[in-house]
PDB file of C-alpha atoms in Angstrom:
ATOM      1  CA  MET A   1       0.000   0.000   0.000  1.00  0.00           C
ATOM      2  CA  ILE A   2       1.407   3.387  -1.018  1.00  0.00           C
ATOM      3  CA  LYS A   3       0.636   6.294   1.317  1.00  0.00           C
ATOM      4  CA  LEU A   4       3.365   8.736   0.298  1.00  0.00           C
ATOM      5  CA  LEU A   5       4.418   9.763  -3.201  1.00  0.00           C
ATOM      6  CA  VAL A   6       7.725  11.664  -3.160  1.00  0.00           C
ATOM      7  CA  GLY A   7       8.929  13.596  -6.189  1.00  0.00           C
ATOM      8  CA  LEU A   8      12.626  14.381  -6.326  1.00  0.00           C
ATOM      9  CA  GLY A   9      13.973  17.622  -7.714  1.00  0.00           C
ATOM     10  CA  ASN A  10      15.699  20.862  -6.860  1.00  0.00           C
ATOM     11  CA  PRO A  11      13.740  23.864  -5.585  1.00  0.00           C
ATOM     12  CA  GLY A  12      13.574  27.168  -7.394  1.00  0.00           C
ATOM     13  CA  GLN A  13      12.629  28.591 -10.773  1.00  0.00           C
ATOM     14  CA  LYS A  14      16.118  27.913 -12.170  1.00  0.00           C
ATOM     15  CA  TYR A  15      15.608  24.126 -11.963  1.00  0.00           C
ATOM     16  CA  GLN A  16      11.873  23.917 -12.626  1.00  0.00           C
ATOM     17  CA  LYS A  17      12.039  22.422 -16.141  1.00  0.00           C
ATOM     18  CA  THR A  18      15.252  20.428 -15.810  1.00  0.00           C
ATOM     19  CA  ARG A  19      15.568  16.697 -16.344  1.00  0.00           C
ATOM     20  CA  HIS A  20      16.657  16.258 -12.715  1.00  0.00           C
ATOM     21  CA  ASN A  21      13.237  17.588 -11.649  1.00  0.00           C
ATOM     22  CA  ALA A  22      11.260  14.773 -13.280  1.00  0.00           C
ATOM     23  CA  GLY A  23       9.857  13.812  -9.870  1.00  0.00           C
ATOM     24  CA  PHE A  24       8.584  17.334  -9.198  1.00  0.00           C
ATOM     25  CA  LEU A  25       7.108  17.438 -12.696  1.00  0.00           C
ATOM     26  CA  LEU A  26       5.072  14.266 -12.117  1.00  0.00           C
ATOM     27  CA  LEU A  27       3.721  15.517  -8.775  1.00  0.00           C
ATOM     28  CA  ASP A  28       2.857  18.910 -10.277  1.00  0.00           C
ATOM     29  CA  GLU A  29       0.906  17.204 -13.077  1.00  0.00           C
ATOM     30  CA  LEU A  30      -0.930  14.961 -10.604  1.00  0.00           C
ATOM     31  CA  ALA A  31      -1.819  17.977  -8.441  1.00  0.00           C
ATOM     32  CA  ARG A  32      -3.096  19.790 -11.535  1.00  0.00           C
ATOM     33  CA  GLU A  33      -5.123  16.726 -12.601  1.00  0.00           C
ATOM     34  CA  LYS A  34      -6.697  16.407  -9.134  1.00  0.00           C
ATOM     35  CA  ALA A  35      -7.109  20.185  -8.653  1.00  0.00           C
ATOM     36  CA  VAL A  36      -5.066  20.346  -5.443  1.00  0.00           C
ATOM     37  CA  THR A  37      -2.324  22.784  -4.504  1.00  0.00           C
ATOM     38  CA  PHE A  38       0.930  22.362  -2.637  1.00  0.00           C
ATOM     39  CA  SER A  39       1.569  24.226   0.581  1.00  0.00           C
ATOM     40  CA  LYS A  40       4.911  24.862   2.258  1.00  0.00           C
ATOM     41  CA  GLU A  41       5.435  22.625   5.281  1.00  0.00           C
ATOM     42  CA  VAL A  42       8.445  23.883   7.230  1.00  0.00           C
ATOM     43  CA  ARG A  43       8.402  20.931   9.635  1.00  0.00           C
ATOM     44  CA  PHE A  44       8.819  18.567   6.675  1.00  0.00           C
ATOM     45  CA  PHE A  45      11.296  20.749   4.758  1.00  0.00           C
ATOM     46  CA  GLY A  46       9.104  20.588   1.675  1.00  0.00           C
ATOM     47  CA  ASP A  47       5.879  21.258  -0.166  1.00  0.00           C
ATOM     48  CA  LEU A  48       2.901  19.022   0.568  1.00  0.00           C
ATOM     49  CA  ALA A  49      -0.418  18.219  -1.070  1.00  0.00           C
ATOM     50  CA  GLU A  50      -3.051  15.537  -0.495  1.00  0.00           C
ATOM     51  CA  VAL A  51      -5.150  13.788  -3.108  1.00  0.00           C
ATOM     52  CA  ASN A  52      -8.097  11.530  -2.520  1.00  0.00           C
ATOM     53  CA  LEU A  53      -8.182   8.456  -4.698  1.00  0.00           C
ATOM     54  CA  SER A  54     -10.557   5.501  -4.681  1.00  0.00           C
ATOM     55  CA  ALA A  55      -8.257   3.684  -2.213  1.00  0.00           C
ATOM     56  CA  GLY A  56      -8.035   6.716   0.117  1.00  0.00           C
ATOM     57  CA  LYS A  57      -5.716   9.636   0.818  1.00  0.00           C
ATOM     58  CA  LEU A  58      -2.320   9.891  -0.868  1.00  0.00           C
ATOM     59  CA  TYR A  59       0.273  12.424   0.312  1.00  0.00           C
ATOM     60  CA  LEU A  60       2.429  14.187  -2.296  1.00  0.00           C
ATOM     61  CA  LEU A  61       5.771  15.516  -1.041  1.00  0.00           C
ATOM     62  CA  LYS A  62       8.300  17.658  -2.892  1.00  0.00           C
ATOM     63  CA  PRO A  63      11.395  18.157  -0.706  1.00  0.00           C
ATOM     64  CA  ALA A  64      12.411  21.836  -0.633  1.00  0.00           C
ATOM     65  CA  THR A  65      15.947  20.827   0.210  1.00  0.00           C
ATOM     66  CA  PHE A  66      18.290  20.380  -2.706  1.00  0.00           C
ATOM     67  CA  MET A  67      18.432  16.936  -4.296  1.00  0.00           C
ATOM     68  CA  ASN A  68      21.349  15.660  -2.235  1.00  0.00           C
ATOM     69  CA  ARG A  69      19.482  16.457   1.037  1.00  0.00           C
ATOM     70  CA  SER A  70      16.100  14.913   0.118  1.00  0.00           C
ATOM     71  CA  GLY A  71      16.285  12.372   2.932  1.00  0.00           C
ATOM     72  CA  ARG A  72      15.755  15.012   5.608  1.00  0.00           C
ATOM     73  CA  SER A  73      12.349  15.910   4.195  1.00  0.00           C
ATOM     74  CA  VAL A  74      11.256  12.329   3.520  1.00  0.00           C
ATOM     75  CA  SER A  75      12.340  10.940   6.897  1.00  0.00           C
ATOM     76  CA  SER A  76      10.762  13.779   8.906  1.00  0.00           C
ATOM     77  CA  PHE A  77       7.435  13.273   7.102  1.00  0.00           C
ATOM     78  CA  MET A  78       7.534   9.500   7.545  1.00  0.00           C
ATOM     79  CA  LYS A  79       8.301   9.759  11.255  1.00  0.00           C
ATOM     80  CA  TYR A  80       5.499  12.256  11.875  1.00  0.00           C
ATOM     81  CA  TYR A  81       2.850  10.202  10.046  1.00  0.00           C
ATOM     82  CA  LYS A  82       4.318   6.800  11.031  1.00  0.00           C
ATOM     83  CA  ILE A  83       4.698   5.719   7.422  1.00  0.00           C
ATOM     84  CA  ASN A  84       6.811   2.644   6.731  1.00  0.00           C
ATOM     85  CA  PRO A  85       9.402   2.541   3.903  1.00  0.00           C
ATOM     86  CA  GLU A  86       7.360  -0.009   1.952  1.00  0.00           C
ATOM     87  CA  GLU A  87       4.485   2.549   1.870  1.00  0.00           C
ATOM     88  CA  VAL A  88       6.607   5.096  -0.028  1.00  0.00           C
ATOM     89  CA  LEU A  89       7.032   5.556  -3.775  1.00  0.00           C
ATOM     90  CA  VAL A  90       9.872   7.874  -4.819  1.00  0.00           C
ATOM     91  CA  VAL A  91       9.736   9.360  -8.327  1.00  0.00           C
ATOM     92  CA  HIS A  92      13.133  10.255  -9.796  1.00  0.00           C
ATOM     93  CA  ASP A  93      14.999  10.800 -13.042  1.00  0.00           C
ATOM     94  CA  GLU A  94      16.882   7.856 -14.555  1.00  0.00           C
ATOM     95  CA  LEU A  95      19.806   8.251 -16.957  1.00  0.00           C
ATOM     96  CA  ASP A  96      19.809   4.586 -17.991  1.00  0.00           C
ATOM     97  CA  PHE A  97      16.401   4.751 -19.709  1.00  0.00           C
ATOM     98  CA  GLU A  98      15.385   6.566 -22.857  1.00  0.00           C
ATOM     99  CA  VAL A  99      13.386   9.763 -22.460  1.00  0.00           C
ATOM    100  CA  GLY A 100       9.869   9.020 -21.321  1.00  0.00           C
ATOM    101  CA  THR A 101      10.390   5.425 -20.221  1.00  0.00           C
ATOM    102  CA  LEU A 102       8.653   4.743 -16.898  1.00  0.00           C
ATOM    103  CA  LYS A 103       9.672   1.755 -14.766  1.00  0.00           C
ATOM    104  CA  LEU A 104       8.678   0.713 -11.281  1.00  0.00           C
ATOM    105  CA  LYS A 105      11.257  -0.845  -8.992  1.00  0.00           C
ATOM    106  CA  SER A 106      11.103  -2.132  -5.444  1.00  0.00           C
ATOM    107  CA  GLY A 107      14.177  -1.537  -3.283  1.00  0.00           C
ATOM    108  CA  GLY A 108      17.748  -1.582  -4.520  1.00  0.00           C
ATOM    109  CA  GLY A 109      20.686   0.759  -4.371  1.00  0.00           C
ATOM    110  CA  HIS A 110      20.978   4.402  -5.318  1.00  0.00           C
ATOM    111  CA  GLY A 111      22.704   3.820  -8.677  1.00  0.00           C
ATOM    112  CA  GLY A 112      24.668   7.045  -8.249  1.00  0.00           C
ATOM    113  CA  HIS A 113      21.526   9.170  -7.783  1.00  0.00           C
ATOM    114  CA  ASN A 114      22.236  11.634  -4.979  1.00  0.00           C
ATOM    115  CA  GLY A 115      18.599  12.040  -3.978  1.00  0.00           C
ATOM    116  CA  LEU A 116      18.174   8.291  -3.534  1.00  0.00           C
ATOM    117  CA  ARG A 117      21.547   8.067  -1.790  1.00  0.00           C
ATOM    118  CA  ASP A 118      20.440  10.620   0.820  1.00  0.00           C
ATOM    119  CA  ILE A 119      17.030   9.015   1.345  1.00  0.00           C
ATOM    120  CA  ILE A 120      18.664   5.611   1.881  1.00  0.00           C
ATOM    121  CA  ALA A 121      21.144   7.158   4.332  1.00  0.00           C
ATOM    122  CA  SER A 122      18.385   9.013   6.223  1.00  0.00           C
ATOM    123  CA  LEU A 123      16.032   6.044   6.451  1.00  0.00           C
ATOM    124  CA  GLY A 124      18.738   3.442   6.988  1.00  0.00           C
ATOM    125  CA  VAL A 125      16.933   1.122   4.540  1.00  0.00           C
ATOM    126  CA  LYS A 126      16.586   0.617   0.788  1.00  0.00           C
ATOM    127  CA  ASP A 127      13.139  -0.988   0.971  1.00  0.00           C
ATOM    128  CA  PHE A 128      11.028   1.678  -0.662  1.00  0.00           C
ATOM    129  CA  LYS A 129       9.521   1.665  -4.117  1.00  0.00           C
ATOM    130  CA  ARG A 130      10.674   3.848  -6.974  1.00  0.00           C
ATOM    131  CA  LEU A 131       9.232   5.122 -10.216  1.00  0.00           C
ATOM    132  CA  ARG A 132      12.141   5.778 -12.558  1.00  0.00           C
ATOM    133  CA  VAL A 133      11.529   8.389 -15.245  1.00  0.00           C
ATOM    134  CA  GLY A 134      13.844   7.972 -18.220  1.00  0.00           C
ATOM    135  CA  ILE A 135      15.757  11.078 -19.244  1.00  0.00           C
ATOM    136  CA  GLY A 136      18.337   9.434 -21.525  1.00  0.00           C
ATOM    137  CA  ARG A 137      22.087   9.932 -21.535  1.00  0.00           C
ATOM    138  CA  PRO A 138      24.018  13.076 -22.444  1.00  0.00           C
ATOM    139  CA  LYS A 139      25.742  13.322 -25.794  1.00  0.00           C
ATOM    140  CA  PRO A 140      29.431  12.387 -25.812  1.00  0.00           C
ATOM    141  CA  GLY A 141      31.545  15.108 -24.260  1.00  0.00           C
ATOM    142  CA  MET A 142      28.727  16.572 -22.136  1.00  0.00           C
ATOM    143  CA  GLN A 143      29.072  16.242 -18.376  1.00  0.00           C
ATOM    144  CA  VAL A 144      26.295  14.289 -16.639  1.00  0.00           C
ATOM    145  CA  ALA A 145      25.751  17.101 -14.103  1.00  0.00           C
ATOM    146  CA  ASP A 146      25.290  19.633 -16.905  1.00  0.00           C
ATOM    147  CA  TYR A 147      22.905  17.310 -18.711  1.00  0.00           C
ATOM    148  CA  VAL A 148      20.600  16.525 -15.780  1.00  0.00           C
ATOM    149  CA  LEU A 149      20.461  20.229 -14.868  1.00  0.00           C
ATOM    150  CA  SER A 150      19.493  21.236 -18.405  1.00  0.00           C
ATOM    151  CA  ASP A 151      15.876  21.672 -19.485  1.00  0.00           C
ATOM    152  CA  PHE A 152      13.829  19.001 -21.216  1.00  0.00           C
ATOM    153  CA  SER A 153      13.158  19.844 -24.852  1.00  0.00           C
ATOM    154  CA  LYS A 154       9.542  20.874 -25.516  1.00  0.00           C
ATOM    155  CA  THR A 155       8.936  17.612 -27.370  1.00  0.00           C
ATOM    156  CA  ASP A 156      10.429  15.512 -24.566  1.00  0.00           C
ATOM    157  CA  VAL A 157       8.532  17.268 -21.789  1.00  0.00           C
ATOM    158  CA  GLN A 158       5.246  16.814 -23.669  1.00  0.00           C
ATOM    159  CA  HIS A 159       5.966  13.103 -24.169  1.00  0.00           C
ATOM    160  CA  VAL A 160       6.890  12.652 -20.501  1.00  0.00           C
ATOM    161  CA  LYS A 161       3.728  14.438 -19.339  1.00  0.00           C
ATOM    162  CA  GLU A 162       1.559  12.185 -21.520  1.00  0.00           C
ATOM    163  CA  LEU A 163       3.180   9.127 -19.935  1.00  0.00           C
ATOM    164  CA  PHE A 164       2.575  10.579 -16.478  1.00  0.00           C
ATOM    165  CA  TYR A 165      -1.150  10.832 -17.201  1.00  0.00           C
ATOM    166  CA  ASN A 166      -1.165   7.175 -18.257  1.00  0.00           C
ATOM    167  CA  PHE A 167       0.700   6.280 -15.044  1.00  0.00           C
ATOM    168  CA  PHE A 168      -1.978   8.008 -12.956  1.00  0.00           C
ATOM    169  CA  ASN A 169      -4.358   5.218 -13.990  1.00  0.00           C
ATOM    170  CA  TYR A 170      -2.244   2.809 -11.901  1.00  0.00           C
ATOM    171  CA  LEU A 171      -2.150   4.853  -8.700  1.00  0.00           C
ATOM    172  CA  SER A 172      -5.196   3.164  -7.205  1.00  0.00           C
ATOM    173  CA  LEU A 173      -3.579  -0.250  -7.751  1.00  0.00           C
ATOM    174  CA  LEU A 174      -0.373   0.945  -6.079  1.00  0.00           C
ATOM    175  CA  GLN A 175      -2.230   2.603  -3.267  1.00  0.00           C
ATOM    176  CA  GLY A 176      -4.321  -0.515  -2.725  1.00  0.00           C
ATOM    177  CA  GLY A 177      -1.202  -2.656  -2.382  1.00  0.00           C
ATOM    178  CA  ASP A 178      -1.339  -4.435  -5.739  1.00  0.00           C
ATOM    179  CA  TYR A 179       2.209  -3.428  -6.676  1.00  0.00           C
ATOM    180  CA  GLU A 180       3.008  -6.479  -8.829  1.00  0.00           C
ATOM    181  CA  LEU A 181      -0.081  -6.030 -11.015  1.00  0.00           C
ATOM    182  CA  ALA A 182       0.573  -2.286 -11.332  1.00  0.00           C
ATOM    183  CA  MET A 183       4.169  -2.982 -12.353  1.00  0.00           C
ATOM    184  CA  GLN A 184       3.140  -5.636 -14.876  1.00  0.00           C
ATOM    185  CA  GLU A 185       0.480  -3.385 -16.409  1.00  0.00           C
ATOM    186  CA  LEU A 186       2.721  -0.318 -16.444  1.00  0.00           C
ATOM    187  CA  HIS A 187       5.677  -2.072 -18.025  1.00  0.00           C
ATOM    188  CA  SER A 188       3.570  -3.752 -20.697  1.00  0.00           C
ATOM    189  CA  ARG A 189       1.515  -0.719 -21.728  1.00  0.00           C
ATOM    190  CA  ILE A 190       3.583   2.424 -21.222  1.00  0.00           C
ATOM    191  CA  LYS A 191       6.343   2.779 -23.756  1.00  0.00           C
TER     192      LYS A 191
END
């Protein structure tokens, strides 16, 4: 059962449309779809919204810390609401997938992603679920840091947003605890 959906990104206008902010982008689209707004929550070091789905309430959290300090926000929220790691889905950018590919994963390492690294360090466990949003690899000669902090092209961002709206159809399955079916359906239908 998923109770908390965390989108990873960097705060501020400068980073708003960057590839590294794929997690924020998904949460912003879900909030827009459900007509809810985020509010600043100082005690959780982030922005918070709540959506009501058929399976109940789902919290949306965008850490207002920079990417490499995301764990502070996530762990403080989880402690306050007594949410277990297996009830969390973290949405993040993934270099190893083509732009727009969406893949669910349960547990695992950080794969060099600083946001995941900090969440794992803060929680002391790796047992949370992830939605990996493909952003592709930089062209030869371009630094990875420069690439992830550059904006999506208009075509890519439109494609990614369309996939997000398809993913929203699986939220009730995830929230209801049917992770395996959601993963099977997502991986077979969203390309």
